[in-house]
PDB file of C-alpha atoms in Angstrom:
ATOM      1  CA  UNK A  61       3.291  44.156 107.219  1.00  0.00           C
ATOM      2  CA  UNK A  62       6.965  43.336 106.750  1.00  0.00           C
ATOM      3  CA  UNK A  63       7.711  39.657 107.153  1.00  0.00           C
ATOM      4  CA  UNK A  64      10.997  40.006 109.050  1.00  0.00           C
ATOM      5  CA  UNK A  65      12.287  43.129 110.770  1.00  0.00           C
ATOM      6  CA  UNK A  66      15.668  43.522 112.479  1.00  0.00           C
ATOM      7  CA  UNK A  67      16.147  46.683 114.507  1.00  0.00           C
ATOM      8  CA  UNK A  68      19.508  47.907 115.874  1.00  0.00           C
ATOM      9  CA  UNK A  69      20.671  44.348 116.583  1.00  0.00           C
ATOM     10  CA  UNK A  70      24.027  43.503 118.121  1.00  0.00           C
ATOM     11  CA  UNK A  71      25.249  39.946 118.583  1.00  0.00           C
ATOM     12  CA  UNK A  72      28.564  38.472 119.733  1.00  0.00           C
ATOM     13  CA  UNK A  73      29.364  34.819 120.375  1.00  0.00           C
ATOM     14  CA  UNK A  74      30.588  34.198 123.931  1.00  0.00           C
ATOM     15  CA  UNK A  75      34.291  33.523 124.523  1.00  0.00           C
ATOM     16  CA  UNK A  76      35.380  29.898 124.164  1.00  0.00           C
ATOM     17  CA  UNK A  77      37.053  28.565 127.294  1.00  0.00           C
ATOM     18  CA  UNK A  78      40.685  27.751 126.556  1.00  0.00           C
ATOM     19  CA  UNK A  79      40.784  29.829 123.387  1.00  0.00           C
ATOM     20  CA  UNK A  80      43.751  32.072 124.167  1.00  0.00           C
ATOM     21  CA  UNK A  81      46.226  34.166 122.203  1.00  0.00           C
ATOM     22  CA  UNK A  82      50.010  33.713 122.066  1.00  0.00           C
ATOM     23  CA  UNK A  83      50.338  35.545 125.387  1.00  0.00           C
ATOM     24  CA  UNK A  84      47.836  33.293 127.138  1.00  0.00           C
ATOM     25  CA  UNK A  85      45.089  35.909 127.243  1.00  0.00           C
ATOM     26  CA  UNK A  86      41.474  34.897 126.646  1.00  0.00           C
ATOM     27  CA  UNK A  87      40.396  35.731 123.094  1.00  0.00           C
ATOM     28  CA  UNK A  88      37.248  37.818 123.130  1.00  0.00           C
ATOM     29  CA  UNK A  89      35.248  37.441 119.901  1.00  0.00           C
ATOM     30  CA  UNK A  90      34.330  40.521 117.909  1.00  0.00           C
ATOM     31  CA  UNK A  91      30.659  41.252 117.294  1.00  0.00           C
ATOM     32  CA  UNK A  92      29.224  39.379 114.330  1.00  0.00           C
ATOM     33  CA  UNK A  93      26.580  42.097 113.950  1.00  0.00           C
ATOM     34  CA  UNK A  94      26.718  45.536 115.534  1.00  0.00           C
ATOM     35  CA  UNK A  95      23.715  47.911 115.495  1.00  0.00           C
ATOM     36  CA  UNK A  96      22.419  46.078 112.439  1.00  0.00           C
ATOM     37  CA  UNK A  97      18.992  46.850 110.990  1.00  0.00           C
ATOM     38  CA  UNK A  98      17.224  45.301 108.013  1.00  0.00           C
ATOM     39  CA  UNK A  99      13.809  44.455 106.644  1.00  0.00           C
ATOM     40  CA  UNK A 100      13.474  41.196 104.736  1.00  0.00           C
ATOM     41  CA  UNK A 101      10.526  40.225 102.558  1.00  0.00           C
ATOM     42  CA  UNK A 102       8.507  37.058 102.368  1.00  0.00           C
ATOM     43  CA  UNK A 103       8.903  34.610  99.484  1.00  0.00           C
ATOM     44  CA  UNK A 104      11.856  32.508  98.386  1.00  0.00           C
ATOM     45  CA  UNK A 105      14.898  34.412  99.662  1.00  0.00           C
ATOM     46  CA  UNK A 106      18.505  33.293  99.129  1.00  0.00           C
ATOM     47  CA  UNK A 107      21.384  34.280 101.422  1.00  0.00           C
ATOM     48  CA  UNK A 108      24.611  34.526  99.409  1.00  0.00           C
ATOM     49  CA  UNK A 109      28.194  35.179 100.479  1.00  0.00           C
ATOM     50  CA  UNK A 110      31.485  33.557 101.318  1.00  0.00           C
ATOM     51  CA  UNK A 111      31.980  31.317 104.350  1.00  0.00           C
ATOM     52  CA  UNK A 112      32.254  33.248 107.605  1.00  0.00           C
ATOM     53  CA  UNK A 113      30.311  36.273 106.392  1.00  0.00           C
ATOM     54  CA  UNK A 114      27.476  35.800 108.897  1.00  0.00           C
ATOM     55  CA  UNK A 115      24.804  33.994 106.863  1.00  0.00           C
ATOM     56  CA  UNK A 116      24.303  31.114 109.285  1.00  0.00           C
ATOM     57  CA  UNK A 117      24.391  33.360 112.349  1.00  0.00           C
ATOM     58  CA  UNK A 118      21.792  35.716 110.895  1.00  0.00           C
ATOM     59  CA  UNK A 119      19.526  32.775 110.090  1.00  0.00           C
ATOM     60  CA  UNK A 120      19.861  31.416 113.624  1.00  0.00           C
ATOM     61  CA  UNK A 121      19.034  34.829 115.086  1.00  0.00           C
ATOM     62  CA  UNK A 122      16.054  35.409 112.816  1.00  0.00           C
ATOM     63  CA  UNK A 123      14.649  31.947 113.577  1.00  0.00           C
ATOM     64  CA  UNK A 124      15.054  32.442 117.329  1.00  0.00           C
ATOM     65  CA  UNK A 125      17.726  29.776 117.801  1.00  0.00           C
ATOM     66  CA  UNK A 126      20.030  32.519 119.048  1.00  0.00           C
ATOM     67  CA  UNK A 127      19.023  35.697 120.893  1.00  0.00           C
ATOM     68  CA  UNK A 128      20.618  39.074 120.128  1.00  0.00           C
ATOM     69  CA  UNK A 129      22.632  40.857 122.818  1.00  0.00           C
ATOM     70  CA  UNK A 130      20.625  43.995 122.144  1.00  0.00           C
ATOM     71  CA  UNK A 131      18.115  45.267 119.637  1.00  0.00           C
ATOM     72  CA  UNK A 132      15.118  43.322 118.397  1.00  0.00           C
ATOM     73  CA  UNK A 133      13.987  40.813 115.786  1.00  0.00           C
ATOM     74  CA  UNK A 134      10.365  40.522 114.699  1.00  0.00           C
ATOM     75  CA  UNK A 135       9.226  37.575 112.581  1.00  0.00           C
ATOM     76  CA  UNK A 136       5.567  37.906 111.622  1.00  0.00           C
ATOM     77  CA  UNK A 137       5.266  40.433 114.473  1.00  0.00           C
ATOM     78  CA  UNK A 138       6.642  37.956 117.025  1.00  0.00           C
ATOM     79  CA  UNK A 139       9.965  37.730 118.852  1.00  0.00           C
ATOM     80  CA  UNK A 140      11.017  34.169 117.906  1.00  0.00           C
ATOM     81  CA  UNK A 141      13.678  33.792 120.614  1.00  0.00           C
ATOM     82  CA  UNK A 142      11.112  34.491 123.359  1.00  0.00           C
ATOM     83  CA  UNK A 143       8.562  31.891 122.244  1.00  0.00           C
ATOM     84  CA  UNK A 144       8.034  28.459 123.809  1.00  0.00           C
ATOM     85  CA  UNK A 145       9.711  25.714 121.786  1.00  0.00           C
ATOM     86  CA  UNK A 146       6.628  24.369 120.008  1.00  0.00           C
ATOM     87  CA  UNK A 147       5.320  27.824 119.118  1.00  0.00           C
ATOM     88  CA  UNK A 148       8.791  28.812 117.899  1.00  0.00           C
ATOM     89  CA  UNK A 149       8.979  25.749 115.657  1.00  0.00           C
ATOM     90  CA  UNK A 150       5.572  26.435 114.166  1.00  0.00           C
ATOM     91  CA  UNK A 151       6.680  29.983 113.394  1.00  0.00           C
ATOM     92  CA  UNK A 152      10.117  29.026 112.032  1.00  0.00           C
ATOM     93  CA  UNK A 153      11.583  25.604 111.264  1.00  0.00           C
ATOM     94  CA  UNK A 154      15.344  25.315 110.855  1.00  0.00           C
ATOM     95  CA  UNK A 155      17.443  22.905 108.782  1.00  0.00           C
ATOM     96  CA  UNK A 156      21.028  23.050 110.004  1.00  0.00           C
ATOM     97  CA  UNK A 157      24.083  22.536 107.832  1.00  0.00           C
ATOM     98  CA  UNK A 158      25.352  18.936 107.611  1.00  0.00           C
ATOM     99  CA  UNK A 159      23.163  17.493 110.383  1.00  0.00           C
ATOM    100  CA  UNK A 160      23.905  13.996 111.713  1.00  0.00           C
ATOM    101  CA  UNK A 161      21.616  11.550 113.513  1.00  0.00           C
ATOM    102  CA  UNK A 162      21.999   8.437 115.646  1.00  0.00           C
ATOM    103  CA  UNK A 163      18.405   7.211 115.654  1.00  0.00           C
ATOM    104  CA  UNK A 164      17.566   3.780 114.256  1.00  0.00           C
ATOM    105  CA  UNK A 165      13.959   4.819 113.551  1.00  0.00           C
ATOM    106  CA  UNK A 166      12.852   4.191 110.002  1.00  0.00           C
ATOM    107  CA  UNK A 167      12.508   7.109 107.632  1.00  0.00           C
ATOM    108  CA  UNK A 168       8.863   6.231 106.968  1.00  0.00           C
ATOM    109  CA  UNK A 169       8.045   6.476 110.685  1.00  0.00           C
ATOM    110  CA  UNK A 170       9.888   9.754 111.116  1.00  0.00           C
ATOM    111  CA  UNK A 171       8.213  11.357 108.115  1.00  0.00           C
ATOM    112  CA  UNK A 172       4.801  10.408 109.506  1.00  0.00           C
ATOM    113  CA  UNK A 173       5.670  11.742 112.963  1.00  0.00           C
ATOM    114  CA  UNK A 174       6.828  15.087 111.595  1.00  0.00           C
ATOM    115  CA  UNK A 175       3.740  15.339 109.389  1.00  0.00           C
ATOM    116  CA  UNK A 176       1.339  14.495 112.241  1.00  0.00           C
ATOM    117  CA  UNK A 177       2.975  16.618 114.953  1.00  0.00           C
ATOM    118  CA  UNK A 178       3.509  19.819 112.996  1.00  0.00           C
ATOM    119  CA  UNK A 179       1.112  22.486 111.818  1.00  0.00           C
ATOM    120  CA  UNK A 180      -0.398  20.289 109.083  1.00  0.00           C
ATOM    121  CA  UNK A 181      -1.527  17.526 111.490  1.00  0.00           C
ATOM    122  CA  UNK A 182      -1.021  14.855 108.856  1.00  0.00           C
ATOM    123  CA  UNK A 183      -3.607  16.284 106.506  1.00  0.00           C
ATOM    124  CA  UNK A 184      -2.515  18.437 103.579  1.00  0.00           C
ATOM    125  CA  UNK A 185      -3.186  18.202  99.878  1.00  0.00           C
ATOM    126  CA  UNK A 186      -0.304  17.961  97.454  1.00  0.00           C
ATOM    127  CA  UNK A 187       0.568  21.183  95.681  1.00  0.00           C
ATOM    128  CA  UNK A 188       1.003  19.603  92.253  1.00  0.00           C
ATOM    129  CA  UNK A 189      -1.907  17.169  92.231  1.00  0.00           C
ATOM    130  CA  UNK A 190      -1.651  14.366  89.709  1.00  0.00           C
ATOM    131  CA  UNK A 191      -1.077  10.880  91.085  1.00  0.00           C
ATOM    132  CA  UNK A 192      -0.096  12.211  94.510  1.00  0.00           C
ATOM    133  CA  UNK A 193      -3.142  13.584  96.308  1.00  0.00           C
ATOM    134  CA  UNK A 194      -1.519  13.919  99.713  1.00  0.00           C
ATOM    135  CA  UNK A 195       1.503  16.067 100.560  1.00  0.00           C
ATOM    136  CA  UNK A 196       3.381  13.176 102.197  1.00  0.00           C
ATOM    137  CA  UNK A 197       3.222  11.046  99.059  1.00  0.00           C
ATOM    138  CA  UNK A 198       4.283  14.016  96.977  1.00  0.00           C
ATOM    139  CA  UNK A 199       7.414  14.858  98.979  1.00  0.00           C
ATOM    140  CA  UNK A 200       8.458  11.205  99.013  1.00  0.00           C
ATOM    141  CA  UNK A 201       8.250  11.303  95.239  1.00  0.00           C
ATOM    142  CA  UNK A 202       9.851  14.719  94.735  1.00  0.00           C
ATOM    143  CA  UNK A 203      12.805  14.065  97.047  1.00  0.00           C
ATOM    144  CA  UNK A 204      13.293  10.467  95.851  1.00  0.00           C
ATOM    145  CA  UNK A 205      12.776   8.831  99.235  1.00  0.00           C
ATOM    146  CA  UNK A 206      10.946   5.665  98.193  1.00  0.00           C
ATOM    147  CA  UNK A 207      14.073   3.508  98.527  1.00  0.00           C
ATOM    148  CA  UNK A 208      14.981   5.087 101.871  1.00  0.00           C
ATOM    149  CA  UNK A 209      11.695   4.580 103.719  1.00  0.00           C
ATOM    150  CA  UNK A 210      12.606   1.312 105.439  1.00  0.00           C
ATOM    151  CA  UNK A 211      16.118   2.415 106.384  1.00  0.00           C
ATOM    152  CA  UNK A 212      17.103   3.760 109.775  1.00  0.00           C
ATOM    153  CA  UNK A 213      18.005   7.441 109.603  1.00  0.00           C
ATOM    154  CA  UNK A 214      21.526   6.800 110.870  1.00  0.00           C
ATOM    155  CA  UNK A 215      22.167   4.391 107.980  1.00  0.00           C
ATOM    156  CA  UNK A 216      21.505   6.905 105.207  1.00  0.00           C
ATOM    157  CA  UNK A 217      24.093   8.534 102.975  1.00  0.00           C
ATOM    158  CA  UNK A 218      24.642  12.273 103.374  1.00  0.00           C
ATOM    159  CA  UNK A 219      22.644  12.930 100.235  1.00  0.00           C
ATOM    160  CA  UNK A 220      19.723  10.830 101.501  1.00  0.00           C
ATOM    161  CA  UNK A 221      19.783  12.617 104.865  1.00  0.00           C
ATOM    162  CA  UNK A 222      19.586  16.013 103.188  1.00  0.00           C
ATOM    163  CA  UNK A 223      16.619  14.930 101.097  1.00  0.00           C
ATOM    164  CA  UNK A 224      14.864  13.605 104.206  1.00  0.00           C
ATOM    165  CA  UNK A 225      15.500  16.928 105.953  1.00  0.00           C
ATOM    166  CA  UNK A 226      13.965  18.812 103.052  1.00  0.00           C
ATOM    167  CA  UNK A 227      10.906  16.586 103.362  1.00  0.00           C
ATOM    168  CA  UNK A 228      10.759  17.225 107.129  1.00  0.00           C
ATOM    169  CA  UNK A 229      10.788  20.965 106.500  1.00  0.00           C
ATOM    170  CA  UNK A 230       7.850  20.791 104.128  1.00  0.00           C
ATOM    171  CA  UNK A 231       5.806  18.291 106.145  1.00  0.00           C
ATOM    172  CA  UNK A 232       6.047  20.195 109.430  1.00  0.00           C
ATOM    173  CA  UNK A 233       4.266  23.145 107.851  1.00  0.00           C
ATOM    174  CA  UNK A 234       5.817  26.106 109.678  1.00  0.00           C
ATOM    175  CA  UNK A 235       5.030  29.651 108.603  1.00  0.00           C
ATOM    176  CA  UNK A 236       8.687  30.099 107.628  1.00  0.00           C
ATOM    177  CA  UNK A 237      11.556  27.748 106.948  1.00  0.00           C
ATOM    178  CA  UNK A 238      15.229  28.563 107.374  1.00  0.00           C
ATOM    179  CA  UNK A 239      17.597  26.290 105.421  1.00  0.00           C
ATOM    180  CA  UNK A 240      21.363  26.495 105.948  1.00  0.00           C
ATOM    181  CA  UNK A 241      23.075  24.789 102.996  1.00  0.00           C
ATOM    182  CA  UNK A 242      20.296  22.180 102.584  1.00  0.00           C
ATOM    183  CA  UNK A 243      21.561  21.060  99.166  1.00  0.00           C
ATOM    184  CA  UNK A 244      24.701  19.593 100.734  1.00  0.00           C
ATOM    185  CA  UNK A 245      25.786  16.409  98.907  1.00  0.00           C
ATOM    186  CA  UNK A 246      22.849  16.312  96.473  1.00  0.00           C
ATOM    187  CA  UNK A 247      23.354  15.464  92.823  1.00  0.00           C
ATOM    188  CA  UNK A 248      22.961  18.407  90.442  1.00  0.00           C
ATOM    189  CA  UNK A 249      19.604  17.240  89.080  1.00  0.00           C
ATOM    190  CA  UNK A 250      18.343  16.682  92.652  1.00  0.00           C
ATOM    191  CA  UNK A 251      19.246  20.257  93.543  1.00  0.00           C
ATOM    192  CA  UNK A 252      17.293  21.524  90.541  1.00  0.00           C
ATOM    193  CA  UNK A 253      14.285  19.351  91.410  1.00  0.00           C
ATOM    194  CA  UNK A 254      14.380  20.382  95.059  1.00  0.00           C
ATOM    195  CA  UNK A 255      14.626  24.114  94.356  1.00  0.00           C
ATOM    196  CA  UNK A 256      11.885  24.033  91.744  1.00  0.00           C
ATOM    197  CA  UNK A 257       9.583  22.314  94.232  1.00  0.00           C
ATOM    198  CA  UNK A 258      10.506  24.589  97.140  1.00  0.00           C
ATOM    199  CA  UNK A 259       9.822  27.690  95.076  1.00  0.00           C
ATOM    200  CA  UNK A 260       6.500  26.273  93.897  1.00  0.00           C
ATOM    201  CA  UNK A 261       5.617  25.387  97.491  1.00  0.00           C
ATOM    202  CA  UNK A 262       6.376  28.947  98.615  1.00  0.00           C
ATOM    203  CA  UNK A 263       4.202  30.503  95.945  1.00  0.00           C
ATOM    204  CA  UNK A 264       1.264  28.131  96.388  1.00  0.00           C
ATOM    205  CA  UNK A 265       1.132  27.993 100.187  1.00  0.00           C
ATOM    206  CA  UNK A 266       2.362  31.444 101.231  1.00  0.00           C
ATOM    207  CA  UNK A 267       5.196  29.909 103.250  1.00  0.00           C
ATOM    208  CA  UNK A 268       8.459  31.857 103.307  1.00  0.00           C
ATOM    209  CA  UNK A 269      11.806  30.131 102.844  1.00  0.00           C
ATOM    210  CA  UNK A 270      15.178  31.668 103.652  1.00  0.00           C
ATOM    211  CA  UNK A 271      17.914  29.521 102.153  1.00  0.00           C
ATOM    212  CA  UNK A 272      21.700  29.726 101.909  1.00  0.00           C
ATOM    213  CA  UNK A 273      23.612  27.948  99.167  1.00  0.00           C
ATOM    214  CA  UNK A 274      26.899  28.344  97.329  1.00  0.00           C
ATOM    215  CA  UNK A 275      25.589  27.765  93.809  1.00  0.00           C
ATOM    216  CA  UNK A 276      25.165  31.208  92.288  1.00  0.00           C
ATOM    217  CA  UNK A 277      23.670  29.817  89.102  1.00  0.00           C
ATOM    218  CA  UNK A 278      20.877  28.154  91.072  1.00  0.00           C
ATOM    219  CA  UNK A 279      20.255  31.279  93.132  1.00  0.00           C
ATOM    220  CA  UNK A 280      19.903  33.279  89.924  1.00  0.00           C
ATOM    221  CA  UNK A 281      17.486  30.732  88.518  1.00  0.00           C
ATOM    222  CA  UNK A 282      15.189  30.146  91.486  1.00  0.00           C
ATOM    223  CA  UNK A 283      15.387  32.911  94.118  1.00  0.00           C
ATOM    224  CA  UNK A 284      12.759  35.659  94.274  1.00  0.00           C
ATOM    225  CA  UNK A 285      15.047  37.834  96.378  1.00  0.00           C
ATOM    226  CA  UNK A 286      18.762  37.721  97.209  1.00  0.00           C
ATOM    227  CA  UNK A 287      20.530  39.010 100.316  1.00  0.00           C
ATOM    228  CA  UNK A 288      24.195  39.369  99.321  1.00  0.00           C
ATOM    229  CA  UNK A 289      26.718  39.556 102.189  1.00  0.00           C
ATOM    230  CA  UNK A 290      29.922  41.544 101.787  1.00  0.00           C
ATOM    231  CA  UNK A 291      32.984  40.862 103.992  1.00  0.00           C
ATOM    232  CA  UNK A 292      32.558  44.113 105.965  1.00  0.00           C
ATOM    233  CA  UNK A 293      28.986  43.112 106.978  1.00  0.00           C
ATOM    234  CA  UNK A 294      27.427  45.426 104.426  1.00  0.00           C
ATOM    235  CA  UNK A 295      24.660  43.752 102.453  1.00  0.00           C
ATOM    236  CA  UNK A 296      22.654  44.240  99.293  1.00  0.00           C
ATOM    237  CA  UNK A 297      19.024  43.165  98.925  1.00  0.00           C
ATOM    238  CA  UNK A 298      17.181  42.825  95.644  1.00  0.00           C
ATOM    239  CA  UNK A 299      16.282  40.544  92.784  1.00  0.00           C
ATOM    240  CA  UNK A 300      18.989  38.200  91.457  1.00  0.00           C
ATOM    241  CA  UNK A 301      19.381  40.480  88.442  1.00  0.00           C
ATOM    242  CA  UNK A 302      19.873  43.538  90.649  1.00  0.00           C
ATOM    243  CA  UNK A 303      22.217  42.011  93.211  1.00  0.00           C
ATOM    244  CA  UNK A 304      24.241  39.262  91.546  1.00  0.00           C
ATOM    245  CA  UNK A 305      26.126  41.407  89.081  1.00  0.00           C
ATOM    246  CA  UNK A 306      29.686  40.410  88.247  1.00  0.00           C
ATOM    247  CA  UNK A 307      31.037  43.464  90.067  1.00  0.00           C
ATOM    248  CA  UNK A 308      29.032  42.867  93.268  1.00  0.00           C
ATOM    249  CA  UNK A 309      29.749  39.132  93.380  1.00  0.00           C
ATOM    250  CA  UNK A 310      33.495  39.757  93.014  1.00  0.00           C
ATOM    251  CA  UNK A 311      33.272  42.342  95.797  1.00  0.00           C
ATOM    252  CA  UNK A 312      31.434  39.878  98.055  1.00  0.00           C
ATOM    253  CA  UNK A 313      33.772  36.940  97.463  1.00  0.00           C
ATOM    254  CA  UNK A 314      37.041  38.794  96.894  1.00  0.00           C
ATOM    255  CA  UNK A 315      37.988  36.756  93.829  1.00  0.00           C
ATOM    256  CA  UNK A 316      37.486  37.126  90.066  1.00  0.00           C
ATOM    257  CA  UNK A 317      34.153  35.778  88.858  1.00  0.00           C
ATOM    258  CA  UNK A 318      35.766  33.037  86.758  1.00  0.00           C
ATOM    259  CA  UNK A 319      37.755  31.772  89.754  1.00  0.00           C
ATOM    260  CA  UNK A 320      34.607  31.725  91.846  1.00  0.00           C
ATOM    261  CA  UNK A 321      32.884  29.481  89.326  1.00  0.00           C
ATOM    262  CA  UNK A 322      35.852  27.090  89.425  1.00  0.00           C
ATOM    263  CA  UNK A 323      35.646  27.148  93.237  1.00  0.00           C
ATOM    264  CA  UNK A 324      31.961  26.172  93.069  1.00  0.00           C
ATOM    265  CA  UNK A 325      32.786  23.203  90.860  1.00  0.00           C
ATOM    266  CA  UNK A 326      35.596  22.080  93.173  1.00  0.00           C
ATOM    267  CA  UNK A 327      33.311  22.359  96.211  1.00  0.00           C
ATOM    268  CA  UNK A 328      30.651  20.280  94.467  1.00  0.00           C
ATOM    269  CA  UNK A 329      33.182  17.560  93.659  1.00  0.00           C
ATOM    270  CA  UNK A 330      34.357  17.548  97.284  1.00  0.00           C
ATOM    271  CA  UNK A 331      30.830  17.260  98.657  1.00  0.00           C
ATOM    272  CA  UNK A 332      30.033  14.433  96.262  1.00  0.00           C
ATOM    273  CA  UNK A 333      33.170  12.600  97.379  1.00  0.00           C
ATOM    274  CA  UNK A 334      32.032  12.854 101.014  1.00  0.00           C
ATOM    275  CA  UNK A 335      28.656  11.437 100.071  1.00  0.00           C
ATOM    276  CA  UNK A 336      30.261   8.481  98.311  1.00  0.00           C
ATOM    277  CA  UNK A 337      32.401   7.696 101.369  1.00  0.00           C
ATOM    278  CA  UNK A 338      29.420   7.617 103.710  1.00  0.00           C
TER     279      UNK A 338
END
């Protein structure tokens, strides 16, 4: 059984009221996907491509947060957009890009709530063993949340929030987890630690994770499978070695490979500066 199947899907965002051209006519968006079909595997799958190429939209469609205009999406033989909210969440959790919160609830309380109310019901063994026998204790350790537990969620730095979100994703225990730029504002070593744990979690629990991130070096190191987006909505699916060749990456991003690496470094510095200002 294929994990995720997309058949003849078309999707267009609705017009935005007040978004008009120079002549005052309503701008009608073009389709993001038009008669698009694909089969995606289970495992640790990375979505790669420049901003605006459709990565986030495809994730939202596949996780049932958006519904296609036509065609069908089947995730573990279910139509995620048609499911009741709780059943949808148990099938596919979603971590949005750069999420913000206003709650004053403590991180410790929220972690426990997510753990108890998800598929794991507050009772799951750690995947690494050792000093941490329970999954909750393990994710607190892995994502360095010990010093954040007594803080209200709205008082966290951007980096702390992202690490809490990663913990939420694991503790809820969905069959699949969609992560849109979840490494936002993390230090480099934290990104490495997080990806190593996520990949281990996938392989030991059978959970599937679809993740988008800008760092090509990390995708090469940790992803089982890569879905590379080209500007014309064509895509390539394969192992990192098969897909992330210099030629294909330059085609996808439209810049020389060396310039792309410099762009990654500049983006990382910018994200870190945002985190420091929080």
